[in-house]
Amino acid sequence: MSKSKAKRPPKIKPMNNFAMMIFLCVFELAASFSSSFATGAFEYKVILSAGILCAAQWLYLAFFYTVFHRRNFELEFIAFFLCSTGVAAIGSIDPDGALKQCLMVLAGIVAFIIMVFLLGNVDLCMKLRLPVAIGALVLLLLNLIIAKTTNGARNWVEIGGITFQPSEFVKVAFIFVGAATLEKIQTSKNIFAFIGFAVACVGALIVIKDFGTALVFFITFIIIAFMTSGDIKTIMLAIASALLGAGIVIKYKSYVTARFSVYRHVWESDYYNSSGYQQTRTLVGLASGGMLGLGIGNGNVRNIYAATTDLIFGVLCEEWGYIFAMIIVLSFVAVAVSALINSIAARSTFYSIAAVAGAGMLLFQTALNIFGITDVLPLTGVTLPFVSQGGSSMLCCWCTLAFIKASDVRTYNYLGGIKKK
């Protein structure tokens, strides 16, 4: 008698990358076309921005698909979707800003490519951790010396007519140094060195009153601590982070108190038209948008200060609808889930720590932005990753995404396998 063949589970076909790219570009062009009429007259710069993005995306896909034989483009598709949404939303308010944002997205993609190739060599990353740490501290020192105050925080530096936020680049360095330093904890020197680096970074941000970014760094620090082995050194990291947070609250109690004074009181007469103005108007806009939105260009949140930066999620909820806003949120969740899955099979602890820390940073910053403008959390003024207007933020987001991309074992298949460290 012949043996019956065992039933095999159905093979799941991989995502068709080119079909997905076609769908994405159709969305981008449709959104940009609607946004180009939002100001009352046709703005070609919005359509031009979408066209440039589509061309760059196709070039990226075709190059890495054919030359490096990559098939894992899920993270890039999410980032492309978020960036194109941001460009369209920004273009509906500021057409010139859409073109600038488009150029920064292109710069971010280039930075992402460079970072992914760099992260492919773990030995090189180990050698670069000290120079990167020194560079990050120099940037923060530069921030302390020559930065100008904007909206209460001294976090903008202008050199040669170019304005940027050093703290955004330090975010990438913080993850890089933390993952590289703790990849193999063999001496107390490593652990204390990273604690000192973390204290210097967070302390500098508190001095310049960039409380939102300081909080992002603090949470990232805790994530990196959690991702280590759980031995006595990890406990030391947790204790140090707790003491650091307590020290910040005690030393800067008046500043923190001022931030919290409006929290959960934005509808009161003392704050409604003053410090709670942005949140109350955003909440009204959210209530008006409904499931499908009022239509691009028909909202009121777009007329509030920082509509293209801090309040961009409010613009999307009011004009694009709750359903679309939920897709935005789920996109960040998908990035975080991808990082967790990748970290399990990652080639080294370095990749696991960097991926989870990077995803945690993006997800926490997203939560701060969304919950801040809706008064669920105190308003900290951080941007919505990939979506809000800002060159420094865009570069930081793409570089942070590179940590998650590098943790995927499929990313470096063209090398024929990388030796585990």
Coordinates of C-alpha atoms in Angstrom, one line a residue:
M1 CA 0.0 0.0 0.0
S2 CA 1.3 3.4 -0.8
K3 CA 1.7 5.8 2.0
S4 CA -0.6 8.7 2.0
K5 CA 1.0 12.0 1.4
A6 CA 1.1 14.4 4.4
K7 CA -0.8 17.5 3.8
R8 CA 1.4 20.6 3.6
P9 CA 0.2 24.0 4.8
P10 CA -0.6 26.3 1.9
K11 CA 2.4 28.4 0.9
I12 CA 1.9 32.1 1.4
K13 CA 2.9 34.1 -1.6
P14 CA 5.1 37.1 -0.9
M15 CA 3.7 40.5 -1.5
N16 CA 3.9 41.7 -5.1
N17 CA 6.2 44.7 -4.6
F18 CA 5.5 46.3 -8.0
A19 CA 1.7 46.0 -7.6
M20 CA 2.0 47.6 -4.2
M21 CA 4.1 50.4 -5.7
I22 CA 1.5 51.1 -8.4
F23 CA -1.2 51.3 -5.7
L24 CA 0.9 53.6 -3.6
C25 CA 1.7 56.0 -6.6
V26 CA -2.0 56.1 -7.5
F27 CA -2.8 57.2 -4.0
E28 CA 0.0 59.8 -4.0
L29 CA -1.0 61.3 -7.2
A30 CA -4.7 61.4 -6.3
A31 CA -4.0 63.0 -2.9
S32 CA -1.6 65.6 -4.4
F33 CA -4.1 66.5 -7.1
S34 CA -6.8 67.2 -4.5
S35 CA -4.3 69.1 -2.4
S36 CA -3.2 71.2 -5.3
F37 CA -6.6 72.9 -5.4
A38 CA -6.9 73.4 -1.6
T39 CA -5.7 77.0 -1.6
G40 CA -8.3 78.0 -4.2
A41 CA -6.0 78.0 -7.2
F42 CA -4.1 75.2 -8.9
E43 CA -0.6 74.8 -7.3
Y44 CA 1.6 72.8 -9.6
K45 CA 4.3 72.4 -6.9
V46 CA 2.2 69.9 -5.1
I47 CA 1.7 67.7 -8.2
L48 CA 5.4 68.2 -9.0
S49 CA 6.4 67.0 -5.5
A50 CA 4.2 63.9 -5.8
G51 CA 5.7 63.1 -9.3
I52 CA 9.3 63.4 -7.9
L53 CA 8.4 61.1 -5.0
C54 CA 6.9 58.5 -7.3
A55 CA 9.9 58.6 -9.6
A56 CA 12.3 58.2 -6.7
Q57 CA 10.3 55.3 -5.2
W58 CA 10.2 53.4 -8.5
L59 CA 14.0 54.0 -8.9
Y60 CA 14.6 52.7 -5.4
L61 CA 12.5 49.6 -5.9
A62 CA 13.9 48.7 -9.3
F63 CA 17.5 49.2 -8.3
F64 CA 17.4 47.1 -5.1
Y65 CA 15.1 44.5 -6.6
T66 CA 17.3 43.8 -9.6
V67 CA 20.9 44.6 -8.4
F68 CA 20.7 43.5 -4.7
H69 CA 17.9 41.0 -5.1
R70 CA 15.9 42.3 -2.2
R71 CA 12.3 41.4 -1.7
N72 CA 11.6 42.9 1.7
F73 CA 10.3 46.4 1.0
E74 CA 7.5 46.5 3.6
L75 CA 9.2 49.1 5.8
E76 CA 9.9 51.3 2.8
F77 CA 6.3 51.2 1.6
I78 CA 5.1 52.3 5.0
A79 CA 7.6 55.2 5.1
F80 CA 6.7 56.2 1.5
F81 CA 3.1 56.2 2.4
L82 CA 3.6 58.4 5.5
C83 CA 5.9 60.8 3.7
S84 CA 3.6 61.2 0.7
T85 CA 0.7 61.8 3.1
G86 CA 2.7 64.5 4.8
V87 CA 3.8 66.1 1.5
A88 CA 0.1 66.2 0.3
A89 CA -1.2 67.6 3.6
I90 CA 1.6 70.2 3.8
G91 CA 1.1 71.1 0.2
S92 CA -2.6 71.8 0.8
I93 CA -1.6 74.5 3.3
D94 CA 1.8 75.6 2.0
P95 CA 2.6 74.6 -1.6
D96 CA 6.2 75.8 -1.4
G97 CA 6.6 73.8 1.8
A98 CA 5.5 70.7 -0.1
L99 CA 8.4 70.9 -2.5
K100 CA 10.9 71.5 0.3
Q101 CA 9.5 68.6 2.2
C102 CA 9.8 66.4 -0.9
L103 CA 13.5 67.3 -1.2
M104 CA 14.0 66.4 2.4
V105 CA 12.3 63.0 1.8
L106 CA 14.8 62.4 -1.0
A107 CA 17.6 63.3 1.4
G108 CA 16.2 61.0 4.0
I109 CA 16.0 58.1 1.5
V110 CA 19.7 58.6 0.7
A111 CA 20.6 58.7 4.4
F112 CA 18.6 55.5 4.9
I113 CA 20.5 53.7 2.1
I114 CA 23.9 54.8 3.6
M115 CA 22.9 53.8 7.1
V116 CA 21.7 50.3 5.9
F117 CA 25.0 49.7 4.2
L118 CA 26.9 50.9 7.2
L119 CA 24.9 48.8 9.7
G120 CA 25.7 45.7 7.6
N121 CA 29.2 45.7 9.0
V122 CA 28.9 45.1 12.8
D123 CA 32.7 45.3 13.3
L124 CA 32.8 48.7 11.8
C125 CA 29.8 49.9 13.9
M126 CA 31.7 48.8 17.0
K127 CA 34.7 50.9 16.0
L128 CA 32.5 53.9 15.2
R129 CA 30.6 54.0 18.5
L130 CA 33.2 56.3 20.2
P131 CA 33.5 58.8 17.3
V132 CA 29.7 58.9 17.0
A133 CA 29.3 59.5 20.7
I134 CA 31.8 62.4 20.6
G135 CA 30.1 63.8 17.5
A136 CA 26.7 63.8 19.3
L137 CA 28.1 65.6 22.3
V138 CA 29.8 68.2 20.1
L139 CA 26.4 68.8 18.4
L140 CA 24.7 69.2 21.7
L141 CA 27.5 71.6 22.9
L142 CA 27.0 73.6 19.7
N143 CA 23.3 73.7 20.5
L144 CA 24.0 75.1 23.9
I145 CA 26.4 77.8 22.6
I146 CA 24.8 79.2 19.5
A147 CA 21.2 77.9 19.3
K148 CA 18.4 80.4 19.0
T149 CA 15.2 80.2 21.0
T150 CA 12.1 79.2 19.2
N151 CA 8.7 78.7 20.9
G152 CA 10.4 78.6 24.3
A153 CA 13.1 76.0 23.4
R154 CA 16.7 76.8 22.4
N155 CA 17.0 74.0 19.9
W156 CA 17.6 75.5 16.5
V157 CA 21.0 76.2 15.0
E158 CA 21.7 78.2 11.9
I159 CA 25.0 77.8 10.0
G160 CA 25.5 79.4 6.6
G161 CA 21.8 80.1 6.2
I162 CA 20.9 76.4 6.9
T163 CA 18.7 75.9 10.0
F164 CA 18.6 72.5 11.7
Q165 CA 17.9 70.8 15.0
P166 CA 21.0 69.0 16.4
S167 CA 18.9 67.0 18.8
E168 CA 17.3 65.1 15.9
F169 CA 20.7 63.8 14.7
V170 CA 21.7 63.0 18.3
K171 CA 18.6 60.7 18.4
V172 CA 20.2 58.5 15.8
A173 CA 23.6 58.6 17.5
F174 CA 22.0 57.7 20.8
I175 CA 20.5 54.5 19.5
F176 CA 23.7 53.7 17.6
V177 CA 26.0 54.2 20.6
G178 CA 23.6 52.4 23.0
A179 CA 23.3 49.3 20.8
A180 CA 27.0 49.2 19.9
T181 CA 28.1 49.7 23.5
L182 CA 25.7 47.2 25.0
E183 CA 26.0 44.6 22.2
K184 CA 28.5 42.7 24.4
I185 CA 28.6 44.0 28.0
Q186 CA 31.8 42.6 29.4
T187 CA 33.0 45.3 31.7
S188 CA 31.5 47.9 34.0
K189 CA 33.3 50.5 32.0
N190 CA 30.9 50.1 29.1
I191 CA 27.8 50.3 31.1
F192 CA 28.9 53.4 33.0
A193 CA 30.1 55.1 29.8
F194 CA 26.7 54.7 28.3
I195 CA 25.0 56.0 31.4
G196 CA 27.2 59.0 31.3
F197 CA 26.4 59.6 27.6
A198 CA 22.7 59.3 28.3
V199 CA 22.9 61.8 31.2
A200 CA 24.8 64.2 29.1
C201 CA 22.3 64.0 26.2
V202 CA 19.2 64.3 28.3
G203 CA 20.7 66.9 30.6
A204 CA 21.6 69.1 27.6
L205 CA 18.1 68.9 26.2
I206 CA 16.6 69.9 29.6
V207 CA 19.0 72.9 29.8
I208 CA 17.8 74.1 26.4
K209 CA 14.2 73.4 27.5
D210 CA 13.4 70.9 24.8
F211 CA 11.4 68.8 27.2
G212 CA 9.6 66.7 24.6
T213 CA 12.8 65.5 23.0
A214 CA 14.3 64.9 26.4
L215 CA 11.4 62.7 27.2
V216 CA 11.8 60.7 24.0
F217 CA 15.5 60.2 24.8
F218 CA 14.6 59.1 28.3
I219 CA 12.1 56.5 27.1
T220 CA 14.6 55.2 24.5
F221 CA 17.2 54.9 27.3
I222 CA 14.8 52.7 29.3
I223 CA 14.0 50.6 26.2
I224 CA 17.7 50.0 25.6
A225 CA 18.1 49.0 29.2
F226 CA 15.3 46.6 29.0
M227 CA 16.7 45.0 25.8
T228 CA 19.9 44.0 27.6
S229 CA 20.3 40.7 29.3
G230 CA 18.4 41.4 32.6
D231 CA 21.5 41.0 34.8
I232 CA 22.8 43.3 37.5
K233 CA 24.0 45.8 34.8
T234 CA 20.5 46.1 33.4
I235 CA 19.2 46.8 36.9
M236 CA 21.9 49.5 37.2
L237 CA 20.6 51.1 34.0
A238 CA 17.0 51.1 35.3
I239 CA 18.0 52.6 38.6
A240 CA 20.1 55.3 36.8
S241 CA 17.3 56.1 34.5
A242 CA 14.8 56.5 37.4
L243 CA 17.3 58.7 39.3
L244 CA 17.8 60.8 36.2
G245 CA 14.1 61.3 35.7
A246 CA 13.6 62.2 39.3
G247 CA 16.5 64.7 39.3
I248 CA 15.1 66.4 36.2
V249 CA 11.6 66.8 37.7
I250 CA 13.1 68.2 41.0
K251 CA 15.6 70.6 39.4
Y252 CA 13.2 71.9 36.8
K253 CA 10.0 71.7 38.8
S254 CA 8.8 75.2 37.8
Y255 CA 9.2 74.5 34.1
V256 CA 7.5 71.1 34.3
T257 CA 4.7 72.6 36.4
A258 CA 4.1 75.2 33.8
R259 CA 3.8 72.5 31.1
F260 CA 1.3 70.6 33.2
S261 CA -0.8 73.5 34.3
V262 CA -2.8 73.4 31.0
Y263 CA -3.1 69.7 31.0
R264 CA -6.7 68.5 31.3
H265 CA -7.8 72.2 31.7
V266 CA -7.7 73.4 28.1
W267 CA -11.5 74.1 28.0
E268 CA -11.4 76.4 31.1
S269 CA -11.7 80.1 30.5
D270 CA -8.2 80.8 31.7
Y271 CA -6.7 78.7 28.9
Y272 CA -9.3 78.3 26.2
N273 CA -8.0 81.3 24.2
S274 CA -4.4 81.3 25.4
S275 CA -2.2 78.4 26.2
G276 CA -4.9 75.9 25.4
Y277 CA -5.8 77.5 22.0
Q278 CA -4.1 74.9 19.8
Q279 CA -5.6 71.9 21.6
T280 CA -9.2 73.2 21.9
R281 CA -9.3 74.1 18.2
T282 CA -7.8 70.8 17.2
L283 CA -10.3 68.9 19.3
V284 CA -13.1 70.8 17.6
G285 CA -11.6 69.9 14.2
L286 CA -11.4 66.2 15.2
A287 CA -15.1 66.3 16.2
S288 CA -16.0 67.9 12.9
G289 CA -14.1 65.5 10.6
G290 CA -16.1 62.4 11.2
M291 CA -15.2 59.0 9.6
L292 CA -14.5 60.3 6.1
G293 CA -13.4 63.9 6.8
L294 CA -14.5 67.3 5.5
G295 CA -12.3 67.1 2.4
I296 CA -8.8 68.4 1.7
G297 CA -8.8 72.2 2.2
N298 CA -12.1 72.4 4.0
G299 CA -10.9 72.2 7.6
N300 CA -10.1 74.9 10.2
V301 CA -7.1 73.3 12.0
R302 CA -5.0 74.2 8.9
N303 CA -5.4 77.9 10.0
I304 CA -3.8 77.4 13.4
Y305 CA -0.2 78.0 14.1
A306 CA 2.0 74.9 13.6
A307 CA -0.6 73.2 11.4
T308 CA 2.0 71.6 9.3
T309 CA 4.2 70.5 12.2
D310 CA 2.8 69.8 15.6
L311 CA -0.8 69.7 14.6
I312 CA -0.6 67.8 11.3
F313 CA -2.5 64.8 12.7
G314 CA -5.3 67.2 13.6
V315 CA -5.4 68.4 10.0
L316 CA -5.6 64.8 8.7
C317 CA -8.4 63.8 11.1
E318 CA -10.5 66.8 10.2
E319 CA -10.0 66.8 6.4
W320 CA -9.1 63.2 5.6
G321 CA -11.3 61.5 8.3
Y322 CA -10.9 59.1 11.2
I323 CA -10.5 56.0 9.1
F324 CA -7.5 57.4 7.3
A325 CA -6.1 58.7 10.6
M326 CA -6.4 55.2 12.0
I327 CA -4.4 53.9 9.0
I328 CA -1.7 56.3 9.9
V329 CA -1.6 55.1 13.5
L330 CA -1.6 51.4 12.4
S331 CA 1.3 52.2 10.1
F332 CA 3.5 53.0 13.1
V333 CA 2.2 50.0 14.9
A334 CA 3.2 47.8 11.9
V335 CA 6.7 49.3 12.1
A336 CA 7.0 48.4 15.8
V337 CA 5.7 44.9 15.2
S338 CA 8.2 44.4 12.4
A339 CA 11.0 45.5 14.7
L340 CA 9.9 43.0 17.4
I341 CA 9.7 40.1 14.9
N342 CA 13.0 41.0 13.3
S343 CA 14.8 41.3 16.7
I344 CA 14.0 37.6 17.5
A345 CA 15.9 36.3 14.5
A346 CA 18.5 39.1 14.2
R347 CA 22.1 38.2 13.5
S348 CA 23.4 39.9 16.6
T349 CA 22.3 41.6 19.8
F350 CA 23.4 44.9 18.2
Y351 CA 20.6 44.6 15.6
S352 CA 18.0 43.5 18.2
I353 CA 18.7 46.4 20.5
A354 CA 18.9 49.0 17.7
A355 CA 15.7 47.8 16.0
V356 CA 13.5 47.7 19.1
A357 CA 15.0 51.0 20.4
G358 CA 14.4 52.7 17.0
A359 CA 10.8 51.4 16.8
G360 CA 10.2 52.4 20.4
M361 CA 11.4 55.9 19.7
L362 CA 9.2 56.3 16.7
L363 CA 6.1 54.9 18.4
F364 CA 6.6 56.9 21.6
Q365 CA 7.1 60.1 19.6
T366 CA 4.0 59.4 17.6
A367 CA 2.0 58.9 20.9
L368 CA 3.4 62.1 22.3
N369 CA 2.3 64.0 19.2
I370 CA -1.2 62.5 18.9
F371 CA -2.0 62.4 22.6
G372 CA -0.5 65.8 23.2
I373 CA -2.7 67.7 20.7
T374 CA -5.8 65.8 22.0
D375 CA -5.0 66.6 25.6
V376 CA -4.6 63.0 26.6
L377 CA -1.0 63.8 27.5
P378 CA 0.6 67.2 28.1
L379 CA 1.5 69.0 24.9
T380 CA 5.3 68.6 24.3
G381 CA 5.6 70.0 20.8
V382 CA 7.2 66.9 19.2
T383 CA 6.5 66.2 15.5
L384 CA 4.7 63.3 13.9
P385 CA 7.4 61.1 12.4
F386 CA 7.6 61.1 8.6
V387 CA 4.5 63.3 8.3
S388 CA 5.2 66.6 10.0
Q389 CA 7.1 69.3 8.1
G390 CA 10.8 69.5 9.0
G391 CA 14.1 68.5 7.4
S392 CA 16.0 67.5 10.5
S393 CA 13.1 65.3 11.7
M394 CA 12.7 63.7 8.3
L395 CA 16.4 62.7 8.2
C396 CA 16.2 61.4 11.7
C397 CA 13.1 59.2 10.9
W398 CA 14.7 57.6 7.9
C399 CA 18.0 56.9 9.7
T400 CA 16.0 55.4 12.6
L401 CA 14.1 53.2 10.2
A402 CA 17.5 51.9 8.9
F403 CA 18.0 50.2 12.3
I404 CA 14.8 48.2 11.8
K405 CA 15.7 47.4 8.2
A406 CA 19.1 46.2 9.2
S407 CA 17.7 43.8 11.7
D408 CA 15.8 41.9 9.0
V409 CA 17.8 38.9 8.0
R410 CA 16.6 39.3 4.4
T411 CA 18.2 42.7 4.0
Y412 CA 21.7 41.4 3.5
N413 CA 21.0 38.2 1.6
Y414 CA 23.0 39.6 -1.3
L415 CA 26.2 39.2 0.8
G416 CA 25.7 35.5 1.0
G417 CA 25.1 35.6 4.7
I418 CA 26.9 37.7 7.4
K419 CA 28.9 36.0 10.1
K420 CA 27.1 36.2 13.4
K421 CA 28.7 38.3 16.1

